[in-house]
Coordinates of C-alpha atoms in Angstrom, one line a residue:
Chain A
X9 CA 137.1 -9.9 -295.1
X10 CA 135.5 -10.1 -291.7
X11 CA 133.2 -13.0 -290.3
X12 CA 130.2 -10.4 -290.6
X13 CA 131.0 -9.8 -294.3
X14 CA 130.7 -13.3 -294.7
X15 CA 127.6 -14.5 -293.2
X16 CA 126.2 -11.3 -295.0
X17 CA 127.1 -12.2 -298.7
X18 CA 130.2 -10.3 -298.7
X19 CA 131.0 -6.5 -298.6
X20 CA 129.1 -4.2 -300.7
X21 CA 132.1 -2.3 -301.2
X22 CA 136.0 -2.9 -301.0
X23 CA 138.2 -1.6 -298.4
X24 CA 140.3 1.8 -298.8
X25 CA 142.9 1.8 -301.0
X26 CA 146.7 1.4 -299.8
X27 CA 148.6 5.0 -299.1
X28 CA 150.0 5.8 -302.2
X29 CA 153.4 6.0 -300.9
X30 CA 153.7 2.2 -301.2
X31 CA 153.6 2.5 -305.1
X32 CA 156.4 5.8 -305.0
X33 CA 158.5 3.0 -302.9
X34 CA 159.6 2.1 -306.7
X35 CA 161.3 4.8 -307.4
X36 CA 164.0 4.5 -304.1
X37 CA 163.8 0.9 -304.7
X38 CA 164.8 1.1 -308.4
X39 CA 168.1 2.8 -307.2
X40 CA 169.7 -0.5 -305.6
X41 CA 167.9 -2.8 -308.9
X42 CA 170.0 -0.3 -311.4
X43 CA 173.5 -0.2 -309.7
X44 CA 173.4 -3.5 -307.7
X45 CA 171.8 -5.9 -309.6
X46 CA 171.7 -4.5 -313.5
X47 CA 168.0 -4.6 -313.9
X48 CA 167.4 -1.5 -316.0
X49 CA 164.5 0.4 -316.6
X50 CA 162.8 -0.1 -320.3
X51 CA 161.6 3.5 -320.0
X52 CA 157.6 2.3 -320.0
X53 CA 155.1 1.7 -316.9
X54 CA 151.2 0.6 -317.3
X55 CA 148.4 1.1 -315.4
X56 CA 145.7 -1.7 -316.7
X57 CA 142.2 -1.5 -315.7
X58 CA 138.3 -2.4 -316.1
X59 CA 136.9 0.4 -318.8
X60 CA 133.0 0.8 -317.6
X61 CA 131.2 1.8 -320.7
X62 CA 129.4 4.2 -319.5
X63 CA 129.6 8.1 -320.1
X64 CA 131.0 9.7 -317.0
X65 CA 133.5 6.6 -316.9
X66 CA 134.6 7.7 -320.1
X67 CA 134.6 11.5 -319.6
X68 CA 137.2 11.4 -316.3
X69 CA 139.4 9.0 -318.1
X70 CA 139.7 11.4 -320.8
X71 CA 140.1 13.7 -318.7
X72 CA 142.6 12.5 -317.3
X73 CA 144.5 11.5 -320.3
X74 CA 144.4 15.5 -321.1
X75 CA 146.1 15.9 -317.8
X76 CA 148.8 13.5 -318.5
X77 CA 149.5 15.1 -321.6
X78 CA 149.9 18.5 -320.1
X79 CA 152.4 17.3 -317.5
X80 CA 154.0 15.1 -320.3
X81 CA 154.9 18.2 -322.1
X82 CA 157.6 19.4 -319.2
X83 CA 158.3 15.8 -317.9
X84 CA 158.7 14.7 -321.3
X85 CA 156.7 11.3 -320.2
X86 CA 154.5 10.0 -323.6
X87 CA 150.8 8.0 -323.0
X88 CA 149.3 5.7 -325.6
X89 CA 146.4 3.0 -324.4
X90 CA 145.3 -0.2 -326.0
X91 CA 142.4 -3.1 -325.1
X92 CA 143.3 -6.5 -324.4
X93 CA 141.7 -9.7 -325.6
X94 CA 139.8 -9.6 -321.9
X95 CA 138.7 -6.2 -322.6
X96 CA 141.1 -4.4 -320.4
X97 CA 142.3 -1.0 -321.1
X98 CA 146.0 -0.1 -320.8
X99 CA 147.1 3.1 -320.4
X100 CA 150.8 2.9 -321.1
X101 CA 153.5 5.5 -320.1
X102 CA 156.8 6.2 -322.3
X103 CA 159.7 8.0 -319.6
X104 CA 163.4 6.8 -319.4
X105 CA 163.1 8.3 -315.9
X106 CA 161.7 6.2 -313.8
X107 CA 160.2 9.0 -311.2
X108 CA 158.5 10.2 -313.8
X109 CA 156.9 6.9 -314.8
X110 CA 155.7 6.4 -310.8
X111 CA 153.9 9.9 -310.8
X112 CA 152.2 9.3 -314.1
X113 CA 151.2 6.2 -313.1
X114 CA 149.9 7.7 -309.8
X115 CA 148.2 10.3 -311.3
X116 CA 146.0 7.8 -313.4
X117 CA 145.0 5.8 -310.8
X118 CA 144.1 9.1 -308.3
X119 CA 141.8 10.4 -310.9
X120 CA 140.0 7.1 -311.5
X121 CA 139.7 6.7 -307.7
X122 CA 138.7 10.7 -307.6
X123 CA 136.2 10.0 -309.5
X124 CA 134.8 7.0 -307.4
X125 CA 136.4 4.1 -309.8
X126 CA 139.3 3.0 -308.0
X127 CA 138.1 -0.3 -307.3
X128 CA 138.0 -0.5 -311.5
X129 CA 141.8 -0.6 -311.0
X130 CA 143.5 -4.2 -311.4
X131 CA 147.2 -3.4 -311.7
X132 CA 150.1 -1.3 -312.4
X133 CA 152.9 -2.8 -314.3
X134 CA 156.6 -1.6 -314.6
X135 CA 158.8 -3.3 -317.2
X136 CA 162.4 -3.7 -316.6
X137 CA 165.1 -6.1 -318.0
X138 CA 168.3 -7.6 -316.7
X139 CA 171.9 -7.8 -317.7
X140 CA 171.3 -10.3 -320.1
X141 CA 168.3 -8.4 -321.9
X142 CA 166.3 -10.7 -320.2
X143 CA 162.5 -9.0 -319.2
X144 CA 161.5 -9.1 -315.5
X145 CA 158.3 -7.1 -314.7
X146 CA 156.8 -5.3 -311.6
X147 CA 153.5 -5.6 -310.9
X148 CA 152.0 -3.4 -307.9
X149 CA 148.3 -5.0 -307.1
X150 CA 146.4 -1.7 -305.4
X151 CA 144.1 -3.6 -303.6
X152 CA 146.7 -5.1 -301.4
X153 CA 149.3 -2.9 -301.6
X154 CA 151.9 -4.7 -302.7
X155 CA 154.5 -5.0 -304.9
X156 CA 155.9 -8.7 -306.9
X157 CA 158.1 -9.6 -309.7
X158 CA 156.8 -11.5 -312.5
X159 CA 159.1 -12.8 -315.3
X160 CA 157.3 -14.7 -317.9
X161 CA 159.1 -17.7 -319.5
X162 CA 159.2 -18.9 -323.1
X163 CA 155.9 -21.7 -323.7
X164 CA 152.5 -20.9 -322.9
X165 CA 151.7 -19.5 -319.7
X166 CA 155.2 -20.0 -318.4
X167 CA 156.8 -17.9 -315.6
X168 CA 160.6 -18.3 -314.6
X169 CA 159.5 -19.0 -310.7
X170 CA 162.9 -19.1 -309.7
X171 CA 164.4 -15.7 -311.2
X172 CA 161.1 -14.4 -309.4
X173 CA 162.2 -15.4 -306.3
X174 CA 165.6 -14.0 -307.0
X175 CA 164.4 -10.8 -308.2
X176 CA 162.7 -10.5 -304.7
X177 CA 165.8 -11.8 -302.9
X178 CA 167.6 -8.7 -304.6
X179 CA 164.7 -6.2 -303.4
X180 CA 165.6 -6.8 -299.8
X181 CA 162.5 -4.9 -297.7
X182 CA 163.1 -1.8 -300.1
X183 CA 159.6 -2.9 -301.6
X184 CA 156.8 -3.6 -300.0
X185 CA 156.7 -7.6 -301.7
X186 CA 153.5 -9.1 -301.3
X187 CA 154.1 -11.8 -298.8
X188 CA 151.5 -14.6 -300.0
X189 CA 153.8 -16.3 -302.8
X190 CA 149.8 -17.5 -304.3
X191 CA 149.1 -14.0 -304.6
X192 CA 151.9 -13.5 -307.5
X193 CA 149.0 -13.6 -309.6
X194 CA 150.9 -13.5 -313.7
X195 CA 149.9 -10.8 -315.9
X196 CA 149.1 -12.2 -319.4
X197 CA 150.1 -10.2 -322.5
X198 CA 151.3 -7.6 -321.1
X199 CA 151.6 -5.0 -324.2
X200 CA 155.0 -3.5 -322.8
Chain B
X15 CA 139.7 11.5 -299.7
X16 CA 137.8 9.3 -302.1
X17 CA 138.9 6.3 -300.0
X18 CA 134.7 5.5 -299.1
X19 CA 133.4 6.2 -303.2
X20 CA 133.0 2.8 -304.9
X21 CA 130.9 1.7 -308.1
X22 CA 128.6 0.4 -306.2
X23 CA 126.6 1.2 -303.2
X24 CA 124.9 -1.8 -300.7
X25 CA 122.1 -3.4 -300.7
X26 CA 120.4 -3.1 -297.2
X27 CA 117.2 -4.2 -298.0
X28 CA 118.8 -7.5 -299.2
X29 CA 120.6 -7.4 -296.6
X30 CA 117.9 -7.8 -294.1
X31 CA 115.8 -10.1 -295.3
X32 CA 118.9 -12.3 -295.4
X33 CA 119.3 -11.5 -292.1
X34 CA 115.7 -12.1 -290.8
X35 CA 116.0 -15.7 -292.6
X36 CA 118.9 -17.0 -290.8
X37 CA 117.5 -15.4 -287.5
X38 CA 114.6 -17.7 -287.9
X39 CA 116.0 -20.5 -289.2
X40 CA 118.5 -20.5 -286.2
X41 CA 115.8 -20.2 -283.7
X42 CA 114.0 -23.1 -284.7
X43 CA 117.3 -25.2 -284.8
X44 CA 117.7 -24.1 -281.2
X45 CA 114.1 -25.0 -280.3
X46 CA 114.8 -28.2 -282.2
X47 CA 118.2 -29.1 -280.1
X48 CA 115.2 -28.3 -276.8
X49 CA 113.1 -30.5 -277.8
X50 CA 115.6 -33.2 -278.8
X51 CA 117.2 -32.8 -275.2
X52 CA 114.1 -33.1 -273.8
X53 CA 113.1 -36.7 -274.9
X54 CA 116.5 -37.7 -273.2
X55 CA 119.3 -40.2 -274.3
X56 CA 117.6 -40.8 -277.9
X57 CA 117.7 -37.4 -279.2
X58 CA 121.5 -36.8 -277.9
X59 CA 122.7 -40.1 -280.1
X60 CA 120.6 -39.0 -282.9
X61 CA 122.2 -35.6 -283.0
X62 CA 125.9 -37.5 -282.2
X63 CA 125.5 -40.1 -285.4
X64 CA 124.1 -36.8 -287.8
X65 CA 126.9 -35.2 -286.7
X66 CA 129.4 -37.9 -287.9
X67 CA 127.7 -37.9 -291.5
X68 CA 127.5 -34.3 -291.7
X69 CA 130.9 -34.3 -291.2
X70 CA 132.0 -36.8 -293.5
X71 CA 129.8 -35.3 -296.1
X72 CA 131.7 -31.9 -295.7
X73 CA 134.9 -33.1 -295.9
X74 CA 134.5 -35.9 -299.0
X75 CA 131.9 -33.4 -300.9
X76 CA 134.0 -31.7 -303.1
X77 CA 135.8 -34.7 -305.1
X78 CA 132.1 -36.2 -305.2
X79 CA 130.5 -33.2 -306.6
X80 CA 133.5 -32.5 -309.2
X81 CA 133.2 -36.4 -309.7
X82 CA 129.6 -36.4 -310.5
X83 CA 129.6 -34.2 -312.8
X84 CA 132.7 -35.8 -315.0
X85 CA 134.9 -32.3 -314.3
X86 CA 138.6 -32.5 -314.1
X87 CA 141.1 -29.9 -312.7
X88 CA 142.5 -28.1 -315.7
X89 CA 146.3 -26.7 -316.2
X90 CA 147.1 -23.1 -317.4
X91 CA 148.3 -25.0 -320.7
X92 CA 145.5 -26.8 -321.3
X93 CA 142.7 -23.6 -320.9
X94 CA 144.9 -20.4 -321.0
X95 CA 142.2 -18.4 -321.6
X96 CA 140.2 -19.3 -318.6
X97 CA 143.1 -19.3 -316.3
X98 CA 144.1 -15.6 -316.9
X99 CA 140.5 -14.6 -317.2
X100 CA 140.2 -16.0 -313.8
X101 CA 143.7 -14.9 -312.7
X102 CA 142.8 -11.2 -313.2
X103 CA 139.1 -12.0 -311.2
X104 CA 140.8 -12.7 -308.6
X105 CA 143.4 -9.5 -308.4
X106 CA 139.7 -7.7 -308.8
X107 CA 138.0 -9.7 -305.5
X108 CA 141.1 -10.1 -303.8
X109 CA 140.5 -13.7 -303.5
X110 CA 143.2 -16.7 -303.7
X111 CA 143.1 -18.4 -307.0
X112 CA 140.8 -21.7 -306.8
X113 CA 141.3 -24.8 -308.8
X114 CA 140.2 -24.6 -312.1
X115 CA 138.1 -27.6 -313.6
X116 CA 136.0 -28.6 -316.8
X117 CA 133.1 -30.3 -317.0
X118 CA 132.8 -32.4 -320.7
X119 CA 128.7 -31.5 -320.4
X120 CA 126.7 -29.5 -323.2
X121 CA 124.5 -28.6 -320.2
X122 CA 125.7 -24.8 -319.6
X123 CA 126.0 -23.9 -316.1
X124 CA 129.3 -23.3 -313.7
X125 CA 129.5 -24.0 -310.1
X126 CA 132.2 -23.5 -306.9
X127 CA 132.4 -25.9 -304.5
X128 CA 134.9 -25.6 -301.4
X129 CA 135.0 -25.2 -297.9
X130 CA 137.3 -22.8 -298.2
X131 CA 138.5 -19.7 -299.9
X132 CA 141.9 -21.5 -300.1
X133 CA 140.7 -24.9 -301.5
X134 CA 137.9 -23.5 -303.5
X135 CA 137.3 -25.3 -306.9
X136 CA 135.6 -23.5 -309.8
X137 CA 134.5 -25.4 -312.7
X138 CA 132.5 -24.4 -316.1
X139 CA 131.2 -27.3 -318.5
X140 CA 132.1 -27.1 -321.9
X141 CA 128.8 -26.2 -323.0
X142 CA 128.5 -22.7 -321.1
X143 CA 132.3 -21.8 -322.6
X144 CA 131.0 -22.1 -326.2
X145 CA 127.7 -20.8 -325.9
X146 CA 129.0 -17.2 -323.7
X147 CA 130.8 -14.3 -325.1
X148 CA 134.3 -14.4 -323.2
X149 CA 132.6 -10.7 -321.1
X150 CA 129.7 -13.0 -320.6
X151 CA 131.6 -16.1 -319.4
X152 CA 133.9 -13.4 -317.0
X153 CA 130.6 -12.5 -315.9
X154 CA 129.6 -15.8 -314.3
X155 CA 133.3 -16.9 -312.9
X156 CA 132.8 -13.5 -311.3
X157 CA 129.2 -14.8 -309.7
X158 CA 131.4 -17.9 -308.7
X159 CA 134.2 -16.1 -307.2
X160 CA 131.7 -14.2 -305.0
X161 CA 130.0 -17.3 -304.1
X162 CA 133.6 -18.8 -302.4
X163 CA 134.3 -15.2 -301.4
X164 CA 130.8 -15.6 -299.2
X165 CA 131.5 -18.7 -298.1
X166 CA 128.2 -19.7 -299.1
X167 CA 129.2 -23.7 -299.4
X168 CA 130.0 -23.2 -295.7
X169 CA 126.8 -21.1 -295.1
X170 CA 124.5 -23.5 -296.7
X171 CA 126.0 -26.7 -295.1
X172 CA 125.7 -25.6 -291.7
X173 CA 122.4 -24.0 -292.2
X174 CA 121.1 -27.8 -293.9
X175 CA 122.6 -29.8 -290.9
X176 CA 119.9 -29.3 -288.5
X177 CA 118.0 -30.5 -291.8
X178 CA 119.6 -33.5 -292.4
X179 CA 119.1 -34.0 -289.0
X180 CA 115.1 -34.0 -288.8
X181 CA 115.4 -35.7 -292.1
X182 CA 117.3 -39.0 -290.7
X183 CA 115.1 -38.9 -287.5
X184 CA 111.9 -39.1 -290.1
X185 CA 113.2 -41.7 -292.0
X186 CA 114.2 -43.9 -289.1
X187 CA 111.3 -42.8 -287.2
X188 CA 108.9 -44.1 -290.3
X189 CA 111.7 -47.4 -290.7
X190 CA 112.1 -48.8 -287.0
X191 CA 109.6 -46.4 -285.3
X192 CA 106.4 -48.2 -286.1
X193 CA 107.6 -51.4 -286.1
X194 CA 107.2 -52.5 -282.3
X195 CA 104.2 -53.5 -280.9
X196 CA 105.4 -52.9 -277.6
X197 CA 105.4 -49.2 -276.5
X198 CA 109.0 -49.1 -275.3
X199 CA 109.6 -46.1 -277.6
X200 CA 107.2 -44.0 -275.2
X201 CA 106.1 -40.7 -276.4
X202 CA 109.0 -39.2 -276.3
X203 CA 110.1 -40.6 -279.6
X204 CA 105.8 -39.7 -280.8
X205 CA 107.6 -36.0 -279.6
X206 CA 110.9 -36.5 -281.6
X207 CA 108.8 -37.5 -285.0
X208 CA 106.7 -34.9 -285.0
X209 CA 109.3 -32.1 -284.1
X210 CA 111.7 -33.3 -286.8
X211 CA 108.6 -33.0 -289.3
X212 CA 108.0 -29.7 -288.5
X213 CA 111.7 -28.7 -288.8
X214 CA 111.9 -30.2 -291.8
X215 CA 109.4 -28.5 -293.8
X216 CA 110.2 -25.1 -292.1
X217 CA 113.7 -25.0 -292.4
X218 CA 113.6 -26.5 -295.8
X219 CA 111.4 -23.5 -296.7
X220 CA 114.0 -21.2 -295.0
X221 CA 117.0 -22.6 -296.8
X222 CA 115.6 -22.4 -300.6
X223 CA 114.8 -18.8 -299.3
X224 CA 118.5 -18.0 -298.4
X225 CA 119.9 -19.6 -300.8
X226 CA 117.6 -17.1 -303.3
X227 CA 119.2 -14.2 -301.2
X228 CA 122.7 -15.7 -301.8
X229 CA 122.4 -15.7 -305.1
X230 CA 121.5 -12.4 -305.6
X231 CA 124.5 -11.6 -303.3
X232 CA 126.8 -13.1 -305.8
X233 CA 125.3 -11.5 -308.4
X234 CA 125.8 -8.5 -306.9
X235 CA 129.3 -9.5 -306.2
X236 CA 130.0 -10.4 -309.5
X237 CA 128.9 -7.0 -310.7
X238 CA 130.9 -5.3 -308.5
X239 CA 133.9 -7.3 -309.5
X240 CA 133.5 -7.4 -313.5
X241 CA 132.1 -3.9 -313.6
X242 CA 129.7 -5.0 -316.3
X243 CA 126.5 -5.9 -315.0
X244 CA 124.8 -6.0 -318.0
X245 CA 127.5 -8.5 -319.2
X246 CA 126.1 -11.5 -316.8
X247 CA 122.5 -10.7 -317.3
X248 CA 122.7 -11.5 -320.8
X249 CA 124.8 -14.5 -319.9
X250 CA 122.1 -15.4 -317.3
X251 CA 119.1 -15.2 -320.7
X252 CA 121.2 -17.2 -322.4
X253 CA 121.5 -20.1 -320.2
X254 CA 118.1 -19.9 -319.6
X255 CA 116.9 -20.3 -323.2
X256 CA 119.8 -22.7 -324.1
X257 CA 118.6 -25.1 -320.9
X258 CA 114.8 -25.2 -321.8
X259 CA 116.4 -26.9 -324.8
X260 CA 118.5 -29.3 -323.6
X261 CA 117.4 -32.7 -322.9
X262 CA 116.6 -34.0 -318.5
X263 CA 118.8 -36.8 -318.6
X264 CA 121.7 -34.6 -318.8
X265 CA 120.2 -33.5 -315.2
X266 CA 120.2 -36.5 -313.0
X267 CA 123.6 -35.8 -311.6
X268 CA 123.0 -32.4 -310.9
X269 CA 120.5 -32.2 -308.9
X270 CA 122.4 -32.6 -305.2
X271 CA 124.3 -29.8 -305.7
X272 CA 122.3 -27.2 -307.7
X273 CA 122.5 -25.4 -304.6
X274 CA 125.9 -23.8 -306.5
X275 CA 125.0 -23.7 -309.8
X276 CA 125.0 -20.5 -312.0
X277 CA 121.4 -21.3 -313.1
X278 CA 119.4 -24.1 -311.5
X279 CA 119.2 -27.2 -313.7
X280 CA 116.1 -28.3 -312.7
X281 CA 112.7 -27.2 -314.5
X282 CA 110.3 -24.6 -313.4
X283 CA 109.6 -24.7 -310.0
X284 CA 106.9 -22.8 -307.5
X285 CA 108.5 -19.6 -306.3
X286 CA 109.2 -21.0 -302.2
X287 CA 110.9 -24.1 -303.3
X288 CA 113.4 -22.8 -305.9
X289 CA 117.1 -22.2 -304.9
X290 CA 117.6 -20.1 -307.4
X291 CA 115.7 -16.8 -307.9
X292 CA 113.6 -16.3 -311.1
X293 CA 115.8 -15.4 -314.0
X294 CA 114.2 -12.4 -314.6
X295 CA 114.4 -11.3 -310.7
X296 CA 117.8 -11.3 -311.4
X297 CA 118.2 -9.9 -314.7
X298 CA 116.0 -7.1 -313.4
X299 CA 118.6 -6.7 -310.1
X300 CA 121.6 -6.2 -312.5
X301 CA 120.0 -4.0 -314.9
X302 CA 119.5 -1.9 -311.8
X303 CA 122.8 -2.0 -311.1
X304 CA 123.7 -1.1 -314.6
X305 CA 121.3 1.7 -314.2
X306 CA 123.0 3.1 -311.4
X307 CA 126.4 3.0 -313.1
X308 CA 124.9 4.4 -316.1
X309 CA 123.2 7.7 -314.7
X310 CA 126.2 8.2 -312.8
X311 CA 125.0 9.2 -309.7
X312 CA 126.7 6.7 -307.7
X313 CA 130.0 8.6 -309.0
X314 CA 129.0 11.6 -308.7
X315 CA 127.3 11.1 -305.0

């Protein structure tokens, strides 16, 4: 955000979206995770995002969802959504292949941001867990284009900072990780 | 590519008159700094020592303000809620995560003070958290986000500092400035005086106007970031009948620093001298926005 924006009460809209090809980086980078480091896929990938209530809101995301159903019927990949306590919706996908789970996932947010709604998008989340069952999460924030591990810890609110940082450590630069360590923003009940 | 759609489209018109205000309220700061170079040695010290309290205001505001109004920075384990709620705000603005206080006040209002985006504080008194809706309450940590994300505490000191200025000139001037009966002052202090009066009222005119305009902006902002511009007008009724209720006393504090507030605390004031914009002004603004969204034909465009 420039000096301009500033002085002029801020932007009056955000800036482009990332090229997609930073979120498809998953699927190369989930090859060294699985045989390197154990963390496995759980075979589910969200998309969460700000529902407007509002009637063409509504018709391109059901659009949409009738898309993903078509392609789910040769890929296999299953959808369900749910509303959090914030009044987020989730649109989660069901794939053991992880490719699979990066397209759909890309095809949700391409039609929201078709539509003019992209900056409705908050996050896509890909849940994975270690060699000791353990979950670890990857969020990918679109509006910075970047990718970071979150691993929530047992108590309220608590992450496992350290297995974060690890997890990160293990990704190498296969990821684009988002360099600002305060911009690991957590992802509260996460419904996969 | 849909790279340039977005919910929302600008607001030139707001825009301009935002721009027009600071245009004049810098040139009469510049013909201010004339006149006080003018008159000499007097007018450079005055400007030196407003300098050194602006400064030390800047830098030691933000414990006072949080301090006057009996907040205290809150962990994620104490307000979990407010935390993720804010959390997720800030993925939306793209905006580092603030501090995050509570003020113990039924008054309901929420502020941001900061000089920066990076040590911003946001802070919401008990009161507003159990009067709003949580959609509501998202609504107005949004209008604060924007507010940091403007910079407007940065804005509206240095647009007040040529204020303070005139102001501490008037009040010595009216101290030390009759009491010689020698004319040693000369008329270049007579000068001085009645410059700083004229600044004074002008550019306090000036600043209550952008301050109006900067609060629209974050209004604005907040709609664009929560999506649900309908969601913070009805907030915005809310605290507006729930403070006609509320007793003045609860006020004193508040009144340095309503410049921030979600809703000004004090009572009804004449149009020019408000820092906040009518309530209705801008309930009307966001149910234009929600308009917009709901025809569509921003998506559609």
């Amino acid at each position: 955000m420039g000096f301009l924006d500033a002085i002029m009460g801020g932007k009056k809209k955000l800036k482009a979206p990332p090229a997609a090809d930073k979120l498809f980086a998953m699927s190369t980078a989930y090859v060294t995770l699985s045989a390197s480091h154990g963390i496995e896929t759980k075979g589910v990938a969200a998309i969460v995002f700000q529902p407007l209530a509002t009637a063409d809101f509504e018709a391109i995301v059901a659009e949409m969802e009738e898309l993903l159903a078509g392609t789910g019927a040769d890929t296999g990949t299953t959808i369900s959504t749910s509303e959090d306590s914030h009044g987020y919706r989730w649109i989660i996908l069901h794939d053991d292949d992880i490719e699979d789970l990066v397209v759909g996932v890309n095809a949700v947010s391409d039609a929201l941001m078709v539509g003019g709604y992209g900056d409705r998008v908050l996050a896509a989340v890909f849940a994975f867990k270690d060699s000791k069952g353990k979950r670890v999460y990857f969020i990918y924030n679109y509006k910075r284009g970047h990718w970071y591990p979150f691993v929530p810890a047992s108590g309220t609110q608590a992450r496992d900072g350290e297995r974060e940082l690890q997890v990160k450590a293990m990704i190498g630069t296969e990821l684009p990780i988002e360099p600002e360590l305060e911009r690991w923003f957590p992802l509260w009940g996460i419904p996969i | 590519m849909a790279a340039t759609k977005t919910t929302f489209t600008r607001d030139a018109g707001l825009q301009s008159r935002m721009l027009l205000t600071m245009f004049l309220l810098g040139a009469l700061y510049v013909a201010f700094v004339g006149v006080l170079f003018a008159a000499g040695v007097q007018g450079f010290m005055i400007l030196l020592i407003a300098g050194g309290f602006a400064a030390l205001q800047f830098f030691t505001s933000d414990k006072l303000a949080l301090h006057a109004m009996g907040a205290r920075e809150v962990t994620p384990q104490e307000a979990p809620e407010l935390h993720s709620m804010i959390e997720r705000l800030c993925i939306q603005a793209d905006l580092p995560k603030p501090k995050i206080a509570v003020a113990y006040t039924e008054m309901p209002n929420a502020f941001a003070i900061g000089k920066s985006q990076k040590s911003a504080t946001v802070c919401a008194t008990t009161g507003i958290m159990k009067m709003l809706s949580p959609a509501e309450l998202e609504g107005v940590m949004a209008h604060e986000l924007a507010h940091i994300k403007n910079r407007d505490v940065m804005i509206m000191t240095i647009a007040s500092f040529f204020a303070s200025v005139a102001a501490m000139i008037l009040q010595f001037g009216f101290l030390f400035g009759g009491g010689h009966g020698d004319d040693d002052d000369g008329p270049g202090f007579l000068v001085i005086l009645l410059a700083s009066l004229v600044v004074y009222v002008l550019s306090f005119l000036l600043m209550m106007a952008l301050s109006r305009y900067r609060e629209f902006s974050a209004d604005r902002g907040a709609a664009l970031t929560t999506g649900r511009p309908s969601a913070l007008a009805s907030a915005l009724r809310k605290i507006a009948s729930g403070m006609d209720r509320l007793p003045q006393q609860d006020l004193r504090a508040a009144n340095e620093m309503s410049a921030f507030f979600i809703a000004s605390p004090k009572k009804v004031v004449a149009g020019l001298f408000a820092t906040h914009p009518p309530m209705e002004k801008r309930i009307e603004q966001l149910m234009r926005l929600e308009g917009e969204l709901q025809t569509g034909t921003l998506a559609a465009a």
